[in-house]
C-alpha positions as a printed NumPy array, in Angstrom:
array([[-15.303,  29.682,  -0.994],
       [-14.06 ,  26.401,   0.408],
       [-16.065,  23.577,   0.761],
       [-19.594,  25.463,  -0.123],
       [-21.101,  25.849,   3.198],
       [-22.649,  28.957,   2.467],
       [-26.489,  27.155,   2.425],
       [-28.664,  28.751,  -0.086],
       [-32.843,  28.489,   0.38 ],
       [-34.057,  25.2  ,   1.178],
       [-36.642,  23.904,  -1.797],
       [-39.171,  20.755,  -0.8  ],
       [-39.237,  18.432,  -3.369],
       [-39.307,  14.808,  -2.604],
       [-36.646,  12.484,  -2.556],
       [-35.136,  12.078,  -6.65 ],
       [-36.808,  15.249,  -8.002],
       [-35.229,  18.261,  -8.68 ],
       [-35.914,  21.464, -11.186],
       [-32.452,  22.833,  -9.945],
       [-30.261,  23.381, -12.827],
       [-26.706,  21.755, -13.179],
       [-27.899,  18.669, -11.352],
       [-27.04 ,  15.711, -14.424],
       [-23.797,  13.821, -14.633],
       [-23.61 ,  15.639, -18.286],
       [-23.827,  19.497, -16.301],
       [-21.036,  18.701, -13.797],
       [-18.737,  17.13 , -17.283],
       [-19.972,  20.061, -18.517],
       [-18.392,  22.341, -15.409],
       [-15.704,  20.3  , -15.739],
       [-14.952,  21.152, -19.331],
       [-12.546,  23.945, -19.431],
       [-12.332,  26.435, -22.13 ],
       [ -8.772,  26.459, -23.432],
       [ -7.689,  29.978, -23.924],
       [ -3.943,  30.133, -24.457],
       [ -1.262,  26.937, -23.758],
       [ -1.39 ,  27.626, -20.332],
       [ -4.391,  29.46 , -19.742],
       [ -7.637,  27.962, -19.328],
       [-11.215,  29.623, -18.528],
       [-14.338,  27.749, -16.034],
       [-17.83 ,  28.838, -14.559],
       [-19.859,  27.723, -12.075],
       [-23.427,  26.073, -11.881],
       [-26.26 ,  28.302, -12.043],
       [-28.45 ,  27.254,  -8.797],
       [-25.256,  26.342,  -6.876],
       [-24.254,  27.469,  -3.424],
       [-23.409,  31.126,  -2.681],
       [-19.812,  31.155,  -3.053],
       [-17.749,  28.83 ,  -5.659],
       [-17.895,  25.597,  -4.037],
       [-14.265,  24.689,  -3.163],
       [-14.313,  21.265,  -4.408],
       [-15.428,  22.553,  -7.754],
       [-12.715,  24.963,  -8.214],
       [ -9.901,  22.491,  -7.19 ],
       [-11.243,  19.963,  -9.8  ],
       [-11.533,  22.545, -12.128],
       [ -7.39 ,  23.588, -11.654],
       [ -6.767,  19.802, -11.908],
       [ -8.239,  19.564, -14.807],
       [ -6.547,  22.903, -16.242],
       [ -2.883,  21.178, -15.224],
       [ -3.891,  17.927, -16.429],
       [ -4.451,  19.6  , -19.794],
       [ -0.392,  20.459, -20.084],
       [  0.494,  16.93 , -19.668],
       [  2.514,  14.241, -21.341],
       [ -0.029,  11.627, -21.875],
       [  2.005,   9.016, -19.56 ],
       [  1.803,  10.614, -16.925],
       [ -0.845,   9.956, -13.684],
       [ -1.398,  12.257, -10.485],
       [  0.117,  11.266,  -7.454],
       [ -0.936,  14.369,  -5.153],
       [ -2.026,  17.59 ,  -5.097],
       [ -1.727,  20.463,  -2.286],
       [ -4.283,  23.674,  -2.255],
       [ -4.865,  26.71 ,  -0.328],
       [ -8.639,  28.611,  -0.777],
       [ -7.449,  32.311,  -0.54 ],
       [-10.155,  34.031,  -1.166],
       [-14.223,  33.222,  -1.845],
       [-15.005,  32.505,  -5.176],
       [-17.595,  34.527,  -6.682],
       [-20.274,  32.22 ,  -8.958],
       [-21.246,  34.341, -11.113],
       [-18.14 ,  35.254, -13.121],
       [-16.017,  32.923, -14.626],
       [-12.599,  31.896, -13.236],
       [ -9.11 ,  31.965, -14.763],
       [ -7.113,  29.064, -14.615],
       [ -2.872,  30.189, -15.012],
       [ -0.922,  26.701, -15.262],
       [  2.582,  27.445, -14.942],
       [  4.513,  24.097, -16.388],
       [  7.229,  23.989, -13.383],
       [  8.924,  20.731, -14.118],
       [  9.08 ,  18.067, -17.175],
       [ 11.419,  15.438, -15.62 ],
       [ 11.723,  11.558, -17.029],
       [  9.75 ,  10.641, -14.385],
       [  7.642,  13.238, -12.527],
       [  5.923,  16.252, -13.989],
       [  4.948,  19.293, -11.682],
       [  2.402,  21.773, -12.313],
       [  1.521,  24.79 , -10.298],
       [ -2.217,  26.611, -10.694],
       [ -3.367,  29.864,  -9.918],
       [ -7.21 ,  30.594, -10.124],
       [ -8.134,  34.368, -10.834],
       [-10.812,  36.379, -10.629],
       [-11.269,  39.982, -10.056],
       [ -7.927,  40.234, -11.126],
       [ -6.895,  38.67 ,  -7.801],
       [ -5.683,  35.187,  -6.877],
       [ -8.548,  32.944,  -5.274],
       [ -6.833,  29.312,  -5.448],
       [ -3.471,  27.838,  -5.865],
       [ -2.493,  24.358,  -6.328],
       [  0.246,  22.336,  -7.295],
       [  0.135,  18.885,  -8.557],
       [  2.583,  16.224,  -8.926],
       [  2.239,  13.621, -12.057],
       [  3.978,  10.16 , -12.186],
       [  4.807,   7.977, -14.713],
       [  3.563,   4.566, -13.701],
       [  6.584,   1.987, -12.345],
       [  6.687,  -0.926, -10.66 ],
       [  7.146,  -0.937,  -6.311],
       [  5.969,  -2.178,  -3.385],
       [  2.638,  -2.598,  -2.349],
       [  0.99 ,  -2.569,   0.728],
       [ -2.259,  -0.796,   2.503],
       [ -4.332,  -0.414,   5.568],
       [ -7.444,  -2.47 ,   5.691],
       [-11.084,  -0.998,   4.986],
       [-13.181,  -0.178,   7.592],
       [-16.424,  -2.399,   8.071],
       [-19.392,  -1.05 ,   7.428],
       [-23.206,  -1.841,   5.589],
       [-22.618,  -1.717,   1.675],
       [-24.136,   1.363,   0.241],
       [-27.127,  -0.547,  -0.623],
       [-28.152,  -1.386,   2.773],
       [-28.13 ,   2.48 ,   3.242],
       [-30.672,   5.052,   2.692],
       [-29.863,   8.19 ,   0.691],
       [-28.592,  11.439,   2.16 ],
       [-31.45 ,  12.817,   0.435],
       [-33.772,  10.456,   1.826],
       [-32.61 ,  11.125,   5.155],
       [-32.845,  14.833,   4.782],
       [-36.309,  14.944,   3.647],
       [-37.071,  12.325,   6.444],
       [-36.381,  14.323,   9.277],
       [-37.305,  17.735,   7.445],
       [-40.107,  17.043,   5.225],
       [-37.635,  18.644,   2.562],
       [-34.283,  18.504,   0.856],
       [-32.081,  21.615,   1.718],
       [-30.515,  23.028,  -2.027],
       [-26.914,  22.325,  -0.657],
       [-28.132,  18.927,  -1.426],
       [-29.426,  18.355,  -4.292],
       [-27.524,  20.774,  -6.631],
       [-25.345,  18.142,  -7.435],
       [-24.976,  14.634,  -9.103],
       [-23.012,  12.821,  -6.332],
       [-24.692,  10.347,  -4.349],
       [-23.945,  10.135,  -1.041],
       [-25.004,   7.114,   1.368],
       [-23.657,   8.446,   5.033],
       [-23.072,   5.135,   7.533],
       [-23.465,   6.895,  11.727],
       [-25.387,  10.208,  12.119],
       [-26.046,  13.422,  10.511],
       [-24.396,  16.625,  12.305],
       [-28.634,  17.217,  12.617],
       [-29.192,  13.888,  14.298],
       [-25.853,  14.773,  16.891],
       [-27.278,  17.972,  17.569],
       [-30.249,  16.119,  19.163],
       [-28.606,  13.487,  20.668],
       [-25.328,  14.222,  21.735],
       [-24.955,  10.576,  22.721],
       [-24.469,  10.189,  19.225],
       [-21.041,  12.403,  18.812],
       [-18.089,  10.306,  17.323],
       [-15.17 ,  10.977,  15.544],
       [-15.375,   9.158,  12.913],
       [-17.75 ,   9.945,   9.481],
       [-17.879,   6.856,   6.653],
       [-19.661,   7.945,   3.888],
       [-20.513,   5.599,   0.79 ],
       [-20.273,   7.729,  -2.755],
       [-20.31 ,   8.053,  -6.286],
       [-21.035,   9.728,  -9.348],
       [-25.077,   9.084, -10.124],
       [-24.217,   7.967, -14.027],
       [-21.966,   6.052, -15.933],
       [-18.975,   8.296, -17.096],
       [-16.295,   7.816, -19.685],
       [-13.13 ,   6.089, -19.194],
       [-10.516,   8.955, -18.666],
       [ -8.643,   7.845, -15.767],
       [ -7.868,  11.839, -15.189],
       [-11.66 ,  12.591, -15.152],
       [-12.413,  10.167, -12.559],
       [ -9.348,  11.625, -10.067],
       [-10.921,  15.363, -10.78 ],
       [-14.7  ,  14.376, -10.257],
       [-13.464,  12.167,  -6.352],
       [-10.744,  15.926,  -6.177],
       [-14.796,  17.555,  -6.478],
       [-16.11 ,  15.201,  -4.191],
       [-13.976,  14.737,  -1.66 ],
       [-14.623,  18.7  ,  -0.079],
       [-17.893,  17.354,   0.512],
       [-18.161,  16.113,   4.156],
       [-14.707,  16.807,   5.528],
       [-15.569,  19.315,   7.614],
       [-18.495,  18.252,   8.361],
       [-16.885,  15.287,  10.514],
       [-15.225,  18.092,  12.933],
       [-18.644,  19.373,  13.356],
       [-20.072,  15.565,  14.66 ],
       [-17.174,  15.661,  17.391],
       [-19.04 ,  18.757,  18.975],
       [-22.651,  18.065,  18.297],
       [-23.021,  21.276,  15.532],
       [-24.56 ,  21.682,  12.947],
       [-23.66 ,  24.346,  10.117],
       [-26.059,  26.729,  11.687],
       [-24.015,  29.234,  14.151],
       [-21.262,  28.153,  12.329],
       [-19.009,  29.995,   9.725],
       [-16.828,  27.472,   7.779],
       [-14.505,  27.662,   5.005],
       [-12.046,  25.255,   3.583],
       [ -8.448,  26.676,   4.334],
       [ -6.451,  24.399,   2.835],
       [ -6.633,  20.581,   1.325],
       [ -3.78 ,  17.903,   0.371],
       [ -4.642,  14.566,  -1.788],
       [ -2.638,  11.475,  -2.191],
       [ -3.697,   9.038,  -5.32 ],
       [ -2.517,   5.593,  -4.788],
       [ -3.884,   3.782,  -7.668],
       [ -7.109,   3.864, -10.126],
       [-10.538,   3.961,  -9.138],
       [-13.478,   4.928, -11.312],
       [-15.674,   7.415,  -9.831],
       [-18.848,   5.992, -11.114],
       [-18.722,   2.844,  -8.543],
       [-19.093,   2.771,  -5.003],
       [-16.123,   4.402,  -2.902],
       [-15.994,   4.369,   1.096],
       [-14.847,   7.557,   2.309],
       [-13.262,   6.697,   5.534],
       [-13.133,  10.261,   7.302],
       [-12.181,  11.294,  10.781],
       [-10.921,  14.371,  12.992],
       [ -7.809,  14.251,  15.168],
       [ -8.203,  18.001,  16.497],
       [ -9.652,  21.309,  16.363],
       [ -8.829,  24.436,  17.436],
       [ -8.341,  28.204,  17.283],
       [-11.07 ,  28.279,  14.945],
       [ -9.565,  25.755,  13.113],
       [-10.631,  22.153,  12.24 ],
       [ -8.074,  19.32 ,  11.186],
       [ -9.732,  16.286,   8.992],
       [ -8.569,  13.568,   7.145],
       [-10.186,  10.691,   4.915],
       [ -9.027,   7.568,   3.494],
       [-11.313,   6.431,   0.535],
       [-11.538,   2.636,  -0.463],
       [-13.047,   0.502,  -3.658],
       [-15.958,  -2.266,  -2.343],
       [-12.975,  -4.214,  -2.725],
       [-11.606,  -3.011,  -0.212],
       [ -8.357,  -1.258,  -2.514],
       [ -6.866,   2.276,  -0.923],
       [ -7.411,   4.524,  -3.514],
       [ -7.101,   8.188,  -2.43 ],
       [ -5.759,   9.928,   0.649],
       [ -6.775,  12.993,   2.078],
       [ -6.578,  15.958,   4.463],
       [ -7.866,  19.164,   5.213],
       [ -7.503,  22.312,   7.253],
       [-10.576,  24.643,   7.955],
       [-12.62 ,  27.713,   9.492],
       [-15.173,  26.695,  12.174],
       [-15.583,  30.287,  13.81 ],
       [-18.459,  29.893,  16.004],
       [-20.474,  33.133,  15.148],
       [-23.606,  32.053,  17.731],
       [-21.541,  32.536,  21.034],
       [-22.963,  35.888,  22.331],
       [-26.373,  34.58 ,  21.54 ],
       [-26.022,  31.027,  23.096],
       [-24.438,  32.759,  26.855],
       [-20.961,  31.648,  25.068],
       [-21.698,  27.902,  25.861]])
């Protein structure tokens, strides 16, 4: 499961076209839409045409969504912590358990377990706030191009390929990546840097439920974390099995989803077959927004063929 790197077929289209299915604002809503079976019980599926295994971010805004469903309706999400147990298999759908842990004056906690097979693929557990007065402070955005200075990921895939890889274009998120493509490091190891800023957003306008704009960045943001370990060593995903292990987010105030957000990522270590990452995502304005971090498989499958370089 995890963050989806299992890479389908690649399909050449040109840059904005795409027959694959689930790839409007209205089909990820739509994914996004829980079926409520009991009080605490709550059923999803997955895309067709999506990757291989349940893409991680999907099933983590799908069990925020599920616990955000047993709510008082004062209450806001402050953080979240995950583990990815097992892979996620697309084509059944998945059980969301919410088991309603705390309802204090202040905080709300909510523990979710995602199911299927009969076994446990996901937990999380979410904390919800009731908004109060505090201090205030924050770091300062990083500079960088705004996102309309910036060409597409798209564009840039089909650039260098003549083609868009499926992994993609499946979705509706828009993604405007500032330094190089793992591709592009993989070439030019010059290029290697710790440090991955990508500009994105949800392609559409969306309603005003602050809750669904904190699920759709919860789907977004197991994008490209990883993928900012694999710039530090000049690999791409190929020779590479990956897997999101675990992920923690921090919400510090409200952001829509629909505008521009800088996703500030970076990679202090990695090791044991492990990669650590963590991303800071701001508003054009420059506002903190979101925190985030993330623990995953990088087992490097290509040694015996590459002499173990």
């Amino acid at each position: 499961m995890g963050d989806g790197q299992s890479r389908p077929t690649d399909t050449a289209e040109p840059p904005g076209q795409s027959d694959q299915p689930g790839q409007s604002v209205a089909g990820l809503l739509e994914i996004l839409d829980l079926e409520r079976i009991e009080d605490n019980i709550f059923r999803g599926r997955s895309p067709d045409g999506g990757p291989q295994r349940v893409f991680g971010g999907q099933v983590a805004g799908q069990a925020l969504v599920a616990a955000g469903r047993t709510l008082p309706a004062d209450r806001r999400v402050h953080s979240l912590h995950a583990y990815f147990i097992r892979p996620g298999d697309p084509a059944v759908p998945i059980v969301y358990d919410v088991d309603r842990v705390r309802d204090g004056r202040s905080f709300t906690t909510r523990r979710v377990t995602a199911i299927q097979h009969g076994k446990a693929i996901f937990t999380l557990s979410a904390s919800f706030h009731a908004d109060e007065p505090g201090l205030e402070h924050r770091v300062a955005m990083p500079d960088a191009p705004g996102p309309e200075e910036l060409p597409t990921m798209r564009e840039r895939l089909y650039s260098a390929f003549g083609r868009v890889p499926r992994f993609a274009s499946w979705h509706p998120i828009e993604m405007r990546p500032v330094g190089p493509l793992s591709f592009e490091v993989e070439r030019d190891p010059g290029l290697s840097t710790t440090d991955n800023l990508v500009w994105l957003r949800v392609g559409g306008s969306l309603p005003d439920d602050p809750m669904l704009h904190v699920c759709l960045m919860t789907y977004a943001s197991d994008m490209t974390l990883l993928d900012t370990v694999l710039l530090r060593h000049g690999r791409t995903f190929s020779g590479i099995s990956m897997a999101s292990l675990d992920h923690a987010m921090w919400f510090h105030r409200p952001f829509r989803a629909d505008e521009w957000l800088l996703y500030a990522q970076e990679t202090p270590t990695a090791g044991g077959a492990r990669g650590l990452a963590r991303g800071l995502v701001f508003t054009r304005e420059g506002d903190l927004v979101c925190s985030v971090v993330q623990e995953g498989l990088l087992r490097v499958v290509d040694t015996e063929e590459s002499g173990g370089s």
